[in-house]
Amino acid sequence: MCRADAGSAAAARSRRTSALVSRRRRSRSRADTWLNVISRSPPRRATPTVSSEPALSPRRAETAVVQRRTVAVLSAAQILGGLGVAVGVAVGALIAADIAGTDGAGGLAQTFSVLGAAVAAVPLGRLSRRRGRRAGLATGMATGAAGAAVVVLASVVRSLPLLLGGLLLFGAATAAGLQARYGAMDLAAPRRAARALATVVWATTVGSVLGPNLAEPAGRFGGLIGLPPLAGPFFIAMLCFACAATVLVILLRPDPLLLAQREATHDDPESAKAGFLTTLRLIVARPRALIGLVAVASSHMAMVSVMVMTPVHMHHVAVTLTVIGLVISVHIVGMYGLSPLTGWLADSVGRVPVVLGGAVLTAVAAVVSGAAPGGSVVQLGIGLFLLGLGWSCGIVAGSALLSESMPAASRTSAQGVSDLVMNGAAALGGSVAGVVVAQASYASLGFGTAILMAAIALLQAAGSRARPDHR
């Protein structure tokens, strides 16, 4: 009897165990079924996280590291390059006037420097496109260093043709400095591109402000090593450009433009094919684009014309190079220091009002500067500060107006035409300014510039009321 009860109990336990195992198996089967369903049909929101994060995060992190390094290297090179350009510009007209024995040669010196920047821009751009940003920028700085060396030699042997040839090569450093700003955007994320560009622009400002104030110490240094005092600043410029080229060659690795080209999916064939005359006709056919182009060209021409002859005007009454350098520094602060405010106004108030305001500011600045005696440092400082601020309004708002008024396929070509016209206008203005000062006076240059800018402002105001552009 006991054995029967024991067997019955064992059988009952066996049945309970079998039932439990069966339930667990069914539960696992249902879980496996749901897992299979989930794995075959994942939720739509989960797909990007699972598939994109592992693939894109490392690339983005690597690009961010290269971008930070690129901006730092370009900023360092821009400080050096800006120092070289500014210290040379402060005395270039003085050397030419001293060698030639006439003030008209001062404007000619600035003309050749600006022409050098215009001539070098396209070859350096093509070199950058083929070999990378490092090759283009370093070549521009090295060419500028060679030009500064030629200027030093010309001041020693007192040869005006040699001086002008050196200034032509010197302008290549200016072209490289302009292209370096765009190098900061090669790998920048879209929402950080403007900040990257602004960082390099501010680096240029540092060198440009400090450079003119080094003119007199550099002149004393030139005398110590047996050079004419006015050649000393160009000797320093040669060293600055050589150091900038070295920084770019050694540290701008990997090359940001080459990396950006590898990541690019396509090019814009229309922009590449558009020629100068075709693009210029497209600009002229659009009233707002034409206003932008005229604003950029006229602002740069007026600024160069008055700025380059101001040191000559002050030098006539024996103002020291230190004071001249201080006035030029104030002018450069007006050009770059308030550019963020100028951009904000162009976005908030509108492009055309800022363009018109810039033309009016430039006209006022020309009157204030032209009416100042050579020894009136404060009045000349105020005039050149306003001149720089008017330039900032015209360049920032005018460039934005031109770009947004053009079709996307022609936008890049239009920007290139704008740069060429801008540099050509500056070269023309610099040469005419020297002749006006030599044949008439600095005051005539100031008042003539004011009349020209006032007339341009009236034409721009009338053009802004024209029918909207067809896009």
Short mmCIF file of C-alpha atoms in Angstrom, two decimals, residues 71-470:
data_model
loop_
_atom_site.label_atom_id
_atom_site.label_comp_id
_atom_site.label_asym_id
_atom_site.label_seq_id
_atom_site.Cartn_x
_atom_site.Cartn_y
_atom_site.Cartn_z
CA VAL A 71 41.44 77.09 -38.09
CA ALA A 72 44.29 77.33 -35.57
CA VAL A 73 46.98 76.97 -38.24
CA LEU A 74 45.28 79.42 -40.61
CA SER A 75 44.86 81.93 -37.78
CA ALA A 76 48.55 81.74 -36.92
CA ALA A 77 49.51 82.17 -40.57
CA GLN A 78 47.09 85.09 -40.91
CA ILE A 79 48.59 86.92 -37.94
CA LEU A 80 52.03 86.65 -39.53
CA GLY A 81 50.77 87.47 -43.02
CA GLY A 82 48.68 90.38 -41.76
CA LEU A 83 51.70 91.81 -39.97
CA GLY A 84 53.74 91.63 -43.16
CA VAL A 85 51.10 93.20 -45.39
CA ALA A 86 50.27 96.00 -42.97
CA VAL A 87 53.85 96.98 -42.15
CA GLY A 88 54.62 97.12 -45.88
CA VAL A 89 51.51 99.08 -46.85
CA ALA A 90 52.32 101.69 -44.21
CA VAL A 91 55.55 102.74 -45.98
CA GLY A 92 55.23 101.45 -49.56
CA ALA A 93 53.96 104.77 -50.90
CA LEU A 94 56.68 106.63 -48.98
CA ILE A 95 59.46 104.57 -50.59
CA ALA A 96 58.03 105.14 -54.07
CA ALA A 97 57.64 108.88 -53.51
CA ASP A 98 61.17 109.10 -52.08
CA ILE A 99 62.80 107.24 -54.99
CA ALA A 100 60.81 109.01 -57.73
CA GLY A 101 60.87 112.44 -56.11
CA THR A 102 57.14 112.95 -56.67
CA ASP A 103 54.01 112.18 -54.66
CA GLY A 104 52.35 110.66 -57.71
CA ALA A 105 54.58 107.61 -57.37
CA GLY A 106 52.96 106.88 -53.99
CA GLY A 107 49.65 106.03 -55.62
CA LEU A 108 51.49 104.05 -58.28
CA ALA A 109 53.05 101.87 -55.58
CA GLN A 110 49.65 100.97 -54.16
CA THR A 111 48.35 100.31 -57.66
CA PHE A 112 51.02 97.70 -58.36
CA SER A 113 50.47 96.04 -54.99
CA VAL A 114 46.73 95.74 -55.63
CA LEU A 115 47.34 94.55 -59.19
CA GLY A 116 49.64 91.88 -57.80
CA ALA A 117 46.84 90.62 -55.57
CA ALA A 118 44.42 90.57 -58.50
CA VAL A 119 46.85 88.82 -60.85
CA ALA A 120 47.80 86.20 -58.25
CA ALA A 121 44.25 85.36 -57.16
CA VAL A 122 43.29 83.10 -60.09
CA PRO A 123 46.58 81.13 -60.32
CA LEU A 124 46.63 80.55 -56.56
CA GLY A 125 43.02 79.40 -56.67
CA ARG A 126 43.75 76.94 -59.46
CA LEU A 127 46.81 75.65 -57.61
CA SER A 128 44.72 75.13 -54.48
CA ARG A 129 42.08 73.26 -56.46
CA ARG A 130 44.70 70.89 -57.93
CA ARG A 131 47.22 70.51 -55.09
CA GLY A 132 45.30 71.62 -52.01
CA ARG A 133 44.92 74.67 -49.82
CA ARG A 134 48.38 74.19 -48.31
CA ALA A 135 50.12 74.49 -51.69
CA GLY A 136 48.13 77.54 -52.80
CA LEU A 137 48.47 79.55 -49.59
CA ALA A 138 52.13 78.70 -48.99
CA THR A 139 53.01 79.62 -52.58
CA GLY A 140 51.27 82.98 -52.19
CA MET A 141 53.11 83.76 -48.96
CA ALA A 142 56.46 82.65 -50.42
CA THR A 143 55.90 84.84 -53.48
CA GLY A 144 55.09 87.77 -51.20
CA ALA A 145 58.33 87.17 -49.30
CA ALA A 146 60.28 87.24 -52.57
CA GLY A 147 58.52 90.48 -53.51
CA ALA A 148 59.42 92.08 -50.18
CA ALA A 149 63.06 91.11 -50.74
CA VAL A 150 62.96 92.77 -54.17
CA VAL A 151 61.51 95.93 -52.60
CA VAL A 152 64.39 96.02 -50.10
CA LEU A 153 66.87 95.69 -52.95
CA ALA A 154 65.08 98.41 -54.94
CA SER A 155 65.27 100.83 -52.00
CA VAL A 156 69.01 100.20 -51.72
CA VAL A 157 69.76 100.75 -55.42
CA ARG A 158 66.95 103.36 -55.71
CA SER A 159 65.26 101.80 -58.73
CA LEU A 160 61.58 102.61 -59.27
CA PRO A 161 60.94 99.86 -61.88
CA LEU A 162 62.49 97.27 -59.56
CA LEU A 163 60.37 98.61 -56.69
CA LEU A 164 57.15 98.30 -58.69
CA GLY A 165 58.06 94.75 -59.73
CA GLY A 166 58.67 93.83 -56.11
CA LEU A 167 55.32 95.32 -55.07
CA LEU A 168 53.61 93.29 -57.79
CA LEU A 169 55.00 90.11 -56.23
CA PHE A 170 54.26 91.47 -52.75
CA GLY A 171 50.55 91.51 -53.64
CA ALA A 172 50.51 87.70 -53.84
CA ALA A 173 50.64 87.59 -50.05
CA THR A 174 47.47 89.70 -49.93
CA ALA A 175 45.76 87.27 -52.32
CA ALA A 176 46.81 84.34 -50.14
CA GLY A 177 45.43 86.08 -47.06
CA LEU A 178 42.06 86.54 -48.74
CA GLN A 179 41.89 82.88 -49.78
CA ALA A 180 42.87 81.70 -46.29
CA ARG A 181 39.53 82.95 -44.98
CA TYR A 182 37.71 80.55 -47.26
CA GLY A 183 40.07 77.79 -46.19
CA ALA A 184 38.50 78.00 -42.75
CA MET A 185 35.19 76.93 -44.33
CA ASP A 186 36.48 73.92 -46.28
CA LEU A 187 35.60 71.41 -43.54
CA ALA A 188 33.34 73.54 -41.34
CA ALA A 189 29.88 72.27 -40.41
CA PRO A 190 27.21 74.47 -42.04
CA ARG A 191 26.07 75.94 -38.73
CA ARG A 192 29.65 76.81 -37.73
CA ALA A 193 31.06 77.99 -41.06
CA ALA A 194 30.58 81.71 -40.34
CA ARG A 195 32.24 81.41 -36.94
CA ALA A 196 35.20 79.62 -38.49
CA LEU A 197 35.53 82.35 -41.09
CA ALA A 198 35.21 85.06 -38.42
CA THR A 199 38.03 83.51 -36.40
CA VAL A 200 40.46 83.80 -39.30
CA VAL A 201 39.20 87.32 -40.11
CA TRP A 202 39.88 88.42 -36.54
CA ALA A 203 43.34 86.91 -36.77
CA THR A 204 43.93 89.08 -39.84
CA THR A 205 42.78 92.08 -37.84
CA VAL A 206 45.37 91.44 -35.13
CA GLY A 207 48.20 91.51 -37.63
CA SER A 208 46.75 94.44 -39.56
CA VAL A 209 46.41 96.59 -36.44
CA LEU A 210 49.84 95.78 -35.04
CA GLY A 211 51.66 95.96 -38.37
CA PRO A 212 51.59 99.73 -39.03
CA ASN A 213 52.80 100.41 -35.49
CA LEU A 214 55.92 98.35 -36.20
CA ALA A 215 56.91 100.63 -39.09
CA GLU A 216 59.17 102.96 -37.10
CA PRO A 217 60.86 100.23 -34.98
CA ALA A 218 61.37 98.25 -38.19
CA GLY A 219 62.92 101.33 -39.79
CA ARG A 220 65.37 101.65 -36.90
CA PHE A 221 66.17 97.95 -37.20
CA GLY A 222 66.84 98.42 -40.92
CA GLY A 223 69.29 101.19 -40.11
CA LEU A 224 71.12 98.92 -37.67
CA ILE A 225 71.73 96.30 -40.37
CA GLY A 226 72.78 98.85 -42.99
CA LEU A 227 69.50 99.31 -44.88
CA PRO A 228 67.68 102.57 -45.67
CA PRO A 229 65.18 103.26 -42.85
CA LEU A 230 62.14 102.86 -45.13
CA ALA A 231 63.41 99.45 -46.29
CA GLY A 232 63.36 98.06 -42.74
CA PRO A 233 59.58 97.41 -42.69
CA PHE A 234 59.79 95.38 -45.91
CA PHE A 235 62.64 93.33 -44.44
CA ILE A 236 60.33 92.51 -41.52
CA ALA A 237 57.52 91.75 -44.00
CA MET A 238 59.82 89.31 -45.79
CA LEU A 239 60.47 87.47 -42.52
CA CYS A 240 56.75 87.43 -41.64
CA PHE A 241 55.73 85.98 -45.02
CA ALA A 242 58.49 83.37 -44.88
CA CYS A 243 57.36 82.30 -41.40
CA ALA A 244 53.72 82.16 -42.53
CA ALA A 245 54.65 79.96 -45.50
CA THR A 246 56.64 77.67 -43.19
CA VAL A 247 53.73 77.36 -40.76
CA LEU A 248 51.39 76.42 -43.61
CA VAL A 249 53.74 73.86 -45.18
CA ILE A 250 54.54 72.11 -41.90
CA LEU A 251 51.30 72.35 -39.93
CA LEU A 252 48.41 72.50 -42.42
CA ARG A 253 48.13 68.71 -42.56
CA PRO A 254 45.91 67.02 -43.56
CA ASP A 255 44.93 69.48 -46.25
CA PRO A 256 41.36 70.73 -45.60
CA LEU A 257 40.48 71.41 -49.22
CA LEU A 258 41.66 68.00 -50.44
CA LEU A 259 39.62 66.32 -47.69
CA ALA A 260 36.57 68.39 -48.62
CA GLN A 261 36.98 67.45 -52.29
CA ARG A 262 37.07 63.75 -51.41
CA GLU A 263 33.84 64.07 -49.44
CA ALA A 264 32.07 66.13 -52.11
CA THR A 265 29.46 64.22 -54.10
CA HIS A 266 29.28 66.52 -57.09
CA ASP A 267 30.49 69.78 -58.56
CA ASP A 268 28.51 72.64 -60.08
CA PRO A 269 29.30 72.43 -63.80
CA GLU A 270 27.49 75.67 -64.62
CA SER A 271 29.67 77.70 -62.24
CA ALA A 272 32.81 76.18 -63.68
CA LYS A 273 31.83 76.93 -67.30
CA ALA A 274 30.59 80.51 -66.85
CA GLY A 275 33.02 83.05 -68.31
CA PHE A 276 33.72 86.60 -67.19
CA LEU A 277 31.60 88.39 -69.81
CA THR A 278 28.69 85.96 -69.49
CA THR A 279 28.60 86.34 -65.73
CA LEU A 280 28.96 90.12 -65.94
CA ARG A 281 25.94 90.28 -68.28
CA LEU A 282 23.93 88.22 -65.79
CA ILE A 283 24.84 90.66 -63.02
CA VAL A 284 23.97 93.75 -65.06
CA ALA A 285 20.59 92.21 -65.94
CA ARG A 286 19.65 92.07 -62.25
CA PRO A 287 19.30 95.52 -60.59
CA ARG A 288 19.95 94.33 -57.05
CA ALA A 289 22.97 92.28 -58.09
CA LEU A 290 24.36 95.30 -59.93
CA ILE A 291 23.87 97.45 -56.82
CA GLY A 292 25.87 94.90 -54.84
CA LEU A 293 28.70 94.82 -57.38
CA VAL A 294 28.90 98.63 -57.55
CA ALA A 295 28.88 98.82 -53.75
CA VAL A 296 31.80 96.40 -53.42
CA ALA A 297 33.86 98.05 -56.16
CA SER A 298 33.20 101.68 -55.20
CA SER A 299 33.76 101.10 -51.47
CA HIS A 300 37.10 99.43 -52.09
CA MET A 301 38.20 102.02 -54.65
CA ALA A 302 37.36 104.97 -52.38
CA MET A 303 39.00 103.35 -49.37
CA VAL A 304 42.25 102.58 -51.19
CA SER A 305 42.40 106.01 -52.86
CA VAL A 306 42.16 108.02 -49.64
CA MET A 307 43.98 105.59 -47.35
CA VAL A 308 47.10 105.19 -49.46
CA MET A 309 47.70 108.94 -49.84
CA THR A 310 47.08 109.81 -46.18
CA PRO A 311 50.59 108.74 -45.03
CA VAL A 312 52.11 110.89 -47.80
CA HIS A 313 49.93 113.83 -46.72
CA MET A 314 51.08 113.44 -43.10
CA HIS A 315 54.73 112.84 -44.01
CA HIS A 316 54.91 116.27 -45.66
CA VAL A 317 54.67 117.95 -42.25
CA ALA A 318 57.18 115.57 -40.64
CA VAL A 319 54.67 113.42 -38.75
CA THR A 320 56.55 110.41 -37.37
CA LEU A 321 56.04 106.91 -38.68
CA THR A 322 54.71 105.90 -35.26
CA VAL A 323 51.86 108.42 -35.50
CA ILE A 324 51.17 107.50 -39.13
CA GLY A 325 51.02 103.85 -38.11
CA LEU A 326 48.56 104.69 -35.32
CA VAL A 327 46.22 106.46 -37.75
CA ILE A 328 46.34 103.50 -40.16
CA SER A 329 45.59 101.16 -37.23
CA VAL A 330 42.48 103.17 -36.35
CA HIS A 331 41.43 102.90 -39.98
CA ILE A 332 41.85 99.11 -39.94
CA VAL A 333 39.79 98.86 -36.74
CA GLY A 334 37.00 100.67 -38.60
CA MET A 335 37.28 98.17 -41.45
CA TYR A 336 37.24 94.95 -39.42
CA GLY A 337 36.42 95.73 -35.80
CA LEU A 338 32.72 96.43 -36.36
CA SER A 339 32.15 93.92 -39.16
CA PRO A 340 29.95 91.67 -36.94
CA LEU A 341 27.69 94.67 -36.29
CA THR A 342 27.64 95.48 -40.00
CA GLY A 343 26.57 91.92 -40.79
CA TRP A 344 23.83 92.03 -38.16
CA LEU A 345 22.50 95.30 -39.60
CA ALA A 346 22.52 93.88 -43.13
CA ASP A 347 20.44 90.91 -41.91
CA SER A 348 18.08 92.97 -39.75
CA VAL A 349 17.58 96.23 -41.64
CA GLY A 350 18.29 95.00 -45.15
CA ARG A 351 21.17 94.89 -47.62
CA VAL A 352 20.31 98.00 -49.64
CA PRO A 353 19.92 100.38 -46.64
CA VAL A 354 23.32 99.29 -45.30
CA VAL A 355 24.88 99.70 -48.76
CA LEU A 356 23.47 103.23 -49.00
CA GLY A 357 24.59 104.01 -45.46
CA GLY A 358 28.08 102.81 -46.31
CA ALA A 359 28.26 105.09 -49.36
CA VAL A 360 27.16 108.07 -47.27
CA LEU A 361 29.68 107.22 -44.53
CA THR A 362 32.46 106.98 -47.11
CA ALA A 363 31.52 110.38 -48.56
CA VAL A 364 31.52 111.97 -45.09
CA ALA A 365 34.85 110.32 -44.29
CA ALA A 366 36.41 111.68 -47.48
CA VAL A 367 35.31 115.22 -46.58
CA VAL A 368 36.57 114.94 -42.99
CA SER A 369 39.93 113.58 -44.15
CA GLY A 370 40.32 115.96 -47.08
CA ALA A 371 39.67 119.01 -44.91
CA ALA A 372 42.33 117.99 -42.37
CA PRO A 373 45.84 119.49 -42.43
CA GLY A 374 48.67 116.97 -42.50
CA GLY A 375 49.42 117.49 -38.83
CA SER A 376 45.81 117.15 -37.64
CA VAL A 377 46.19 113.61 -36.35
CA VAL A 378 42.84 113.44 -34.53
CA GLN A 379 40.79 114.66 -37.49
CA LEU A 380 42.61 112.32 -39.87
CA GLY A 381 42.08 109.46 -37.42
CA ILE A 382 38.34 110.15 -37.30
CA GLY A 383 38.15 110.44 -41.07
CA LEU A 384 39.98 107.18 -41.68
CA PHE A 385 37.93 105.34 -39.05
CA LEU A 386 34.73 106.42 -40.82
CA LEU A 387 36.34 105.46 -44.12
CA GLY A 388 36.96 101.95 -42.79
CA LEU A 389 33.42 101.67 -41.43
CA GLY A 390 31.94 102.76 -44.77
CA TRP A 391 34.11 100.16 -46.48
CA SER A 392 32.81 97.48 -44.11
CA CYS A 393 29.19 98.37 -44.90
CA GLY A 394 29.78 98.33 -48.64
CA ILE A 395 31.78 95.10 -48.69
CA VAL A 396 29.64 93.06 -46.27
CA ALA A 397 26.18 94.16 -47.42
CA GLY A 398 27.19 94.49 -51.08
CA SER A 399 28.67 91.01 -51.23
CA ALA A 400 25.58 89.51 -49.58
CA LEU A 401 23.27 91.41 -51.94
CA LEU A 402 25.21 90.28 -55.00
CA SER A 403 25.30 86.63 -53.94
CA GLU A 404 21.63 86.31 -53.02
CA SER A 405 20.49 88.10 -56.19
CA MET A 406 22.17 85.60 -58.53
CA PRO A 407 20.91 82.14 -59.57
CA ALA A 408 22.59 79.32 -57.69
CA ALA A 409 24.36 78.05 -60.81
CA SER A 410 26.03 81.43 -61.41
CA ARG A 411 26.67 82.48 -57.82
CA THR A 412 30.28 81.30 -57.59
CA SER A 413 31.18 82.89 -60.91
CA ALA A 414 29.55 86.16 -59.82
CA GLN A 415 31.64 86.22 -56.67
CA GLY A 416 34.79 85.75 -58.74
CA VAL A 417 33.81 88.58 -61.08
CA SER A 418 33.15 90.76 -58.04
CA ASP A 419 36.66 90.14 -56.68
CA LEU A 420 38.25 90.94 -60.03
CA VAL A 421 36.24 94.15 -60.49
CA MET A 422 36.94 95.16 -56.89
CA ASN A 423 40.70 94.81 -57.26
CA GLY A 424 40.66 96.50 -60.66
CA ALA A 425 38.74 99.45 -59.25
CA ALA A 426 41.18 99.73 -56.35
CA ALA A 427 44.16 99.70 -58.72
CA LEU A 428 42.57 102.43 -60.82
CA GLY A 429 41.69 104.47 -57.74
CA GLY A 430 45.19 104.21 -56.30
CA SER A 431 46.85 105.38 -59.51
CA VAL A 432 44.41 108.26 -60.02
CA ALA A 433 44.78 109.31 -56.37
CA GLY A 434 48.53 109.76 -56.76
CA VAL A 435 48.06 111.94 -59.83
CA VAL A 436 45.37 114.07 -58.14
CA VAL A 437 47.52 114.71 -55.06
CA ALA A 438 50.59 115.48 -57.18
CA GLN A 439 48.78 117.84 -59.56
CA ALA A 440 46.27 119.36 -57.12
CA SER A 441 46.14 118.46 -53.41
CA TYR A 442 45.07 115.90 -50.84
CA ALA A 443 41.98 118.02 -50.19
CA SER A 444 41.00 117.75 -53.85
CA LEU A 445 41.25 113.97 -53.57
CA GLY A 446 38.99 113.96 -50.51
CA PHE A 447 36.32 116.23 -51.94
CA GLY A 448 36.39 114.48 -55.33
CA THR A 449 35.92 111.10 -53.64
CA ALA A 450 33.00 112.48 -51.61
CA ILE A 451 31.24 113.77 -54.74
CA LEU A 452 31.74 110.44 -56.51
CA MET A 453 30.37 108.40 -53.59
CA ALA A 454 27.37 110.73 -53.16
CA ALA A 455 26.53 110.30 -56.85
CA ILE A 456 26.87 106.52 -56.56
CA ALA A 457 24.57 106.52 -53.52
CA LEU A 458 21.90 108.40 -55.48
CA LEU A 459 22.16 105.97 -58.39
CA GLN A 460 21.96 103.00 -56.03
CA ALA A 461 18.88 104.45 -54.33
CA ALA A 462 17.22 104.92 -57.72
CA GLY A 463 18.21 101.42 -58.84
CA SER A 464 16.80 99.85 -55.69
CA ARG A 465 13.32 101.02 -56.75
CA ALA A 466 13.58 99.13 -60.04
CA ARG A 467 11.44 96.10 -60.72
CA PRO A 468 12.43 92.94 -58.81
CA ASP A 469 15.01 90.68 -60.39
CA HIS A 470 13.76 87.68 -62.33
#
